[in-house]
mmCIF file of C-alpha atoms in Angstrom:
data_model
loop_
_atom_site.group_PDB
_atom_site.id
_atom_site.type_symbol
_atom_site.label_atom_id
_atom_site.label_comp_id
_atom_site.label_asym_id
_atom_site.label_seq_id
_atom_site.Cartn_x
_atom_site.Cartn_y
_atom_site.Cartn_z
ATOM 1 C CA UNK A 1411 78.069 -7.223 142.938
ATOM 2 C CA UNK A 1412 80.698 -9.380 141.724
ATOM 3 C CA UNK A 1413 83.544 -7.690 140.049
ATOM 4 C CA UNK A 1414 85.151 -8.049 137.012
ATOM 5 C CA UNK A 1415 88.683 -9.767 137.257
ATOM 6 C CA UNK A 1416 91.476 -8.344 134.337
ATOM 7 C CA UNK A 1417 94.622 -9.991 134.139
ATOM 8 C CA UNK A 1418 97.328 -7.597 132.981
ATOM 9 C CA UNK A 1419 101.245 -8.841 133.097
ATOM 10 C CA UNK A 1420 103.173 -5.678 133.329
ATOM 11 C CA UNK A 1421 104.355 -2.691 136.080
ATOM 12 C CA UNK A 1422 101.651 -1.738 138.422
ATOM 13 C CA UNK A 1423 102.949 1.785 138.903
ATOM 14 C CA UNK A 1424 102.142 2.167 135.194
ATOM 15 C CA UNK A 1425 98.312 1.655 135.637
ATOM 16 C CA UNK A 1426 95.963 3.735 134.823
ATOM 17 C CA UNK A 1427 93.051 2.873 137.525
ATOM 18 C CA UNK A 1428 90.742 4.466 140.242
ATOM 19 C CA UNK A 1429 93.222 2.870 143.527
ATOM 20 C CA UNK A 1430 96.016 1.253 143.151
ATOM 21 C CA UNK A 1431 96.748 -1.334 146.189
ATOM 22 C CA UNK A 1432 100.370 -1.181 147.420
ATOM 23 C CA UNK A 1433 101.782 -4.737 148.849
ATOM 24 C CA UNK A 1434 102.992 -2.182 151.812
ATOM 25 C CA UNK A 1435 105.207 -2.811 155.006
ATOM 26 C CA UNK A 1436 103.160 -2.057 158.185
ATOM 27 C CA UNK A 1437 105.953 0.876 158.659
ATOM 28 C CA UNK A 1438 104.007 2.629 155.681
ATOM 29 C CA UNK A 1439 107.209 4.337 154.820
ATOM 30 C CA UNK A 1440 108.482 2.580 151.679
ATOM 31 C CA UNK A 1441 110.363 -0.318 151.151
ATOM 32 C CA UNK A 1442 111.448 -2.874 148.665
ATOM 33 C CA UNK A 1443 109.311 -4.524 145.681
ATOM 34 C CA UNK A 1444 106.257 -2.757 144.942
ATOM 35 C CA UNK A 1445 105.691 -0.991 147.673
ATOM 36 C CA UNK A 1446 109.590 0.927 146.696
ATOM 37 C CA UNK A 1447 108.166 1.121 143.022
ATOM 38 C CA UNK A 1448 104.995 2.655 144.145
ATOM 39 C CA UNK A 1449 107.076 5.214 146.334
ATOM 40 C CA UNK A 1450 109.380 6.146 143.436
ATOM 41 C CA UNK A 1451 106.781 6.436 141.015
ATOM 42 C CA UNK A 1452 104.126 8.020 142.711
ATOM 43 C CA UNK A 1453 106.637 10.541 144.587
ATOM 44 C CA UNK A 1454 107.145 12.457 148.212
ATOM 45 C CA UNK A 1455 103.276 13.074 148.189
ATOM 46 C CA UNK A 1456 102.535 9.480 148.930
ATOM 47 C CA UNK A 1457 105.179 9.526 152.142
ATOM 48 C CA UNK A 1458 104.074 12.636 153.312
ATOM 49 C CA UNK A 1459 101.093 10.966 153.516
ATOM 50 C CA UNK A 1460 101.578 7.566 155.175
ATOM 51 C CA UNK A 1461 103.710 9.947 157.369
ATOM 52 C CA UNK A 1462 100.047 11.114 158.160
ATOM 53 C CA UNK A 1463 98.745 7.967 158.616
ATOM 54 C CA UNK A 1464 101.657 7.113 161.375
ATOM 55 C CA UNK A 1465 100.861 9.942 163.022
ATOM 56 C CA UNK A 1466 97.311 9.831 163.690
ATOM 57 C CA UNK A 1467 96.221 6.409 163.286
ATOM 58 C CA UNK A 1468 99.126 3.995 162.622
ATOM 59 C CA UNK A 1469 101.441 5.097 165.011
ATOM 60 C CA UNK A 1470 102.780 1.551 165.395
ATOM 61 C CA UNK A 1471 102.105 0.514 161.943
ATOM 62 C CA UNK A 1472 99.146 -1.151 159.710
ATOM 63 C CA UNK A 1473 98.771 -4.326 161.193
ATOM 64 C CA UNK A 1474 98.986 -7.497 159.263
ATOM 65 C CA UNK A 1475 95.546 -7.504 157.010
ATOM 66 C CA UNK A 1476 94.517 -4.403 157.128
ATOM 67 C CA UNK A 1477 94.604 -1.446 154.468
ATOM 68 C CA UNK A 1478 94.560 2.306 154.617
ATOM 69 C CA UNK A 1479 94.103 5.130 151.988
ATOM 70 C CA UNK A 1480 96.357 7.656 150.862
ATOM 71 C CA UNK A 1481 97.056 10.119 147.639
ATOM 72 C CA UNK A 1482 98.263 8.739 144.525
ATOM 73 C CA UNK A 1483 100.712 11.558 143.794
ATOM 74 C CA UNK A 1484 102.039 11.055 140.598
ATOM 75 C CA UNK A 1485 100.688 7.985 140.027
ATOM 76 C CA UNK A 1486 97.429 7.390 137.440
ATOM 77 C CA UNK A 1487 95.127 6.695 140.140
ATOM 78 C CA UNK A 1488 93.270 8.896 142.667
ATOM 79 C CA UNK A 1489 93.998 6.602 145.360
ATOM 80 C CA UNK A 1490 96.480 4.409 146.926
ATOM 81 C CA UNK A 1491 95.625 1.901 149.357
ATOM 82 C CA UNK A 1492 98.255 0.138 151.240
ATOM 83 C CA UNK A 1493 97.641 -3.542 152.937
ATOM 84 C CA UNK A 1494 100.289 -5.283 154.738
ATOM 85 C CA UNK A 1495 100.886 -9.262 153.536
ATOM 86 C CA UNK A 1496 101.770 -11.867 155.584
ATOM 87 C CA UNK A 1497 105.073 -13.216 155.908
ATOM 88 C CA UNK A 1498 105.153 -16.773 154.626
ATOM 89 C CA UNK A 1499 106.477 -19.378 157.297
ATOM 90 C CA UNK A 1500 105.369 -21.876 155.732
ATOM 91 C CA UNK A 1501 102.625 -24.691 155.724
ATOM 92 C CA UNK A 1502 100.142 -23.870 158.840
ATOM 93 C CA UNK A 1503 100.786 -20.396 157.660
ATOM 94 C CA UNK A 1504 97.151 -17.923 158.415
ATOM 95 C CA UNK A 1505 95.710 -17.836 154.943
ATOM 96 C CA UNK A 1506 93.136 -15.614 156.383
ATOM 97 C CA UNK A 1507 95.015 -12.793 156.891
ATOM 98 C CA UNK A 1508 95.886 -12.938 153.260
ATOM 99 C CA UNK A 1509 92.533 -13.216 152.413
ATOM 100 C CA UNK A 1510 91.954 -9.705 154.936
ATOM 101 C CA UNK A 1511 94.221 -7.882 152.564
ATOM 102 C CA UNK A 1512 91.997 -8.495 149.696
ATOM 103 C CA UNK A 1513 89.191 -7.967 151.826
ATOM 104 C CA UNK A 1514 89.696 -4.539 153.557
ATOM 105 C CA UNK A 1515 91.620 -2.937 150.222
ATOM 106 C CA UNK A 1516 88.044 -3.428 148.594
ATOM 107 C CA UNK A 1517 85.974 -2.232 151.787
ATOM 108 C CA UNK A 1518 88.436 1.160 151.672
ATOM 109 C CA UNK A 1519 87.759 1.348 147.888
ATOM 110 C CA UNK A 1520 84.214 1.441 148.405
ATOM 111 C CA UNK A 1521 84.600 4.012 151.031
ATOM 112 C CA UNK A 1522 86.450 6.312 148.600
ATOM 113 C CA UNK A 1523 84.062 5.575 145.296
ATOM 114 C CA UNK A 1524 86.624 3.937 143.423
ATOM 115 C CA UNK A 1525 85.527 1.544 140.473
ATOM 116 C CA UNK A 1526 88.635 0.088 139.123
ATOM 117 C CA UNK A 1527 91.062 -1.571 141.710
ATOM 118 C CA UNK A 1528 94.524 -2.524 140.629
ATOM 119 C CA UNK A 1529 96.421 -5.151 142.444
ATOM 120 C CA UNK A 1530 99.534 -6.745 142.398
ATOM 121 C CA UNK A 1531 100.045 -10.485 143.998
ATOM 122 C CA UNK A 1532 100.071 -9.773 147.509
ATOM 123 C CA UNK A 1533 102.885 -11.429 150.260
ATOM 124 C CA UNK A 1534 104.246 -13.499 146.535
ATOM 125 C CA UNK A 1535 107.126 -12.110 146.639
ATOM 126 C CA UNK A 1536 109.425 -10.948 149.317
ATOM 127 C CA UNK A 1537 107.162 -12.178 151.704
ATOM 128 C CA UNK A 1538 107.583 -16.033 149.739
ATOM 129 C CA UNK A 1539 103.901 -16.688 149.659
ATOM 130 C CA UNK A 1540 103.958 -19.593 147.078
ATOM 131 C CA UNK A 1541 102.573 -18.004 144.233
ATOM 132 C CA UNK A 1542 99.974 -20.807 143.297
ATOM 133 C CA UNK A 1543 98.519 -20.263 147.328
ATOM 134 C CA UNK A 1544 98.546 -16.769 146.756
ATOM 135 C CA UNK A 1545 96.704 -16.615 143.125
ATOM 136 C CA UNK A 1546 93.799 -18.870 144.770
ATOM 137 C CA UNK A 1547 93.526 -16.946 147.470
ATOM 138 C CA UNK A 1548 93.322 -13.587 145.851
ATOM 139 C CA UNK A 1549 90.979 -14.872 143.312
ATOM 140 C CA UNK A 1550 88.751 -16.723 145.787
ATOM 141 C CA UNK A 1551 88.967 -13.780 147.848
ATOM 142 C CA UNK A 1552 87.907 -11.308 145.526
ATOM 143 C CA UNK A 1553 85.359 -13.156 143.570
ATOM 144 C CA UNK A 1554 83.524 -13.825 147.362
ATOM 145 C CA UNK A 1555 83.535 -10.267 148.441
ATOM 146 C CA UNK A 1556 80.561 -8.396 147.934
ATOM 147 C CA UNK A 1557 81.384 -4.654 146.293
ATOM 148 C CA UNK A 1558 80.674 -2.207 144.424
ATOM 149 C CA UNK A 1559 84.336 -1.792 142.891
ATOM 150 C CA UNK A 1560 83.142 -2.722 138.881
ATOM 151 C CA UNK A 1561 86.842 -3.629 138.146
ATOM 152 C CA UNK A 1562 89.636 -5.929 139.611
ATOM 153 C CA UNK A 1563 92.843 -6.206 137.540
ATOM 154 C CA UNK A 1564 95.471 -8.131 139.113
ATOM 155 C CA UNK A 1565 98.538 -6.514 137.616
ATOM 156 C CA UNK A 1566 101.718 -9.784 137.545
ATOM 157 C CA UNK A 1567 105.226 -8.805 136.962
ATOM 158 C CA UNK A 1568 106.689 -11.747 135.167
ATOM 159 C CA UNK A 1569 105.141 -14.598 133.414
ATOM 160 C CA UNK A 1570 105.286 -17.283 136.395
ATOM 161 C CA UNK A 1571 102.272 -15.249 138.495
ATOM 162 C CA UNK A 1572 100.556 -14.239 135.339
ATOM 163 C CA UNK A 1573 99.845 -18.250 134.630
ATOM 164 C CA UNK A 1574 98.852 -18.601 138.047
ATOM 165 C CA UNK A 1575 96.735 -16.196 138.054
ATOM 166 C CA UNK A 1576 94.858 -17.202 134.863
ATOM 167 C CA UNK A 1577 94.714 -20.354 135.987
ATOM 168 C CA UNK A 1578 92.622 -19.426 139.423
ATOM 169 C CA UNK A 1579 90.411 -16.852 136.693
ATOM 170 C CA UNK A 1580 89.891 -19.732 134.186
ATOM 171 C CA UNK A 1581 88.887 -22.393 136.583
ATOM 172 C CA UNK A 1582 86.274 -19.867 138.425
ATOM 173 C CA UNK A 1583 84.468 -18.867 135.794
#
C-alpha cells in the first residue's frame, strides 16, 4: 500500500502521530536541530532509552541509514524512531543512504503497528543536504516503499522546505 503524503509546515515535536522519526546522530544521545528538539520535548525517557539502545545493540552507534525504535516520552506519539542522515559532501554524494533512512524508519514502523509516520526533512539541515535533493528523495522514497503505515506527513520548519516539498508531492501525483 501506498501511503498517504501530508504536508504540514510547523514543529515536529508538536505532532500528534503514531512515530515520530528523529533526524538522529548515530551517538543516539541528543544533539542539535531536531534531534535536540525531540530530546527536550519528549524528555529523559527518550535518553534513557537510546542509552538502551547503545548498550545492547548500538554500542558504536546507528550507522548511517539505518533506524531504531524507542519511547516517545512526552511526546504525542507512541514511538520514536531515530535514523541517522548522511552528511552532505557534496555532488557524488550516496543518495542511497538517504533514501535507507526513509526506507528502514517505515520497515520499523511496520514492526511496531504504527499508522501515521511523522517526518521531518532528513540530512537538510545541519547535515547541508540541498533541500530540493532531499524533498525528491524523501518523496520518491516514500511513495516507492511498500507499507502498511496509512499516513506520511512530512513536518517542514520554515517555508523554503515546505515549497520543496509540495513541489516533489504535486508533481507525483
Amino acid at each position: 500500500m501506498t501511503p498517504t503524503i501530508t504536508l504540514v509546515r510547523g514543529d515536529i515535536t508538536r505532532q500528534s502521530a503514531d512515530a515520530i522519526v528523529n533526524a538522529a546522530n548515530s551517538s543516539l544521545l541528543g544533539g542539535g536541530g531536531v534531534d535536540g528538539a525531540i530530546h527536550r520535548r519528549g524528555g529523559p525517557e527518550i535518553l534513557a532509552a537510546c542509552r538502551d539502545l547503545r548498550a545492547s545493540r548500538y554500542g558504536k552507534g546507528l550507522p548511517t541509514g539505518r533506524a531504531a525504535a524507542t519511547t516517545a516520552g512526552r511526546l504525542d506519539a507512541r514511538w520514536v524512531i531515530h535514523t541517522v542522515g548522511p552528511v552532505y559532501q557534496g555532488p557524488g554524494s550516496d543518495a542511497s543512504l538517504l533514501a535507507s533512512c526513509y526506507r528502514e524508519s517505515l520497515r520499523v514502523a511496520d514492526e511496531l503497528g504504527a499508522r501515521t509516520v511523522a517526518f521531518p526533512a532528513v540530512s537538510a539541515g545541519a547535515y547541508g543536504w540541498p533541500m530540493d535533493d532531499a524533498a525528491r528523495i524523501a518523496v520518491e522514497t516514500v511513495r516507492a516503499t511498500e507499507t502498511a503505515v496509512e499516513e506520511v506527513r512530512f513536518v517542514l520548519f520554515d517555508e523554503r522546505a515546505f515549497t520543496a516539498f509540495a513541489a516533489y508531492v504535486d508533481a507525483s501525483r
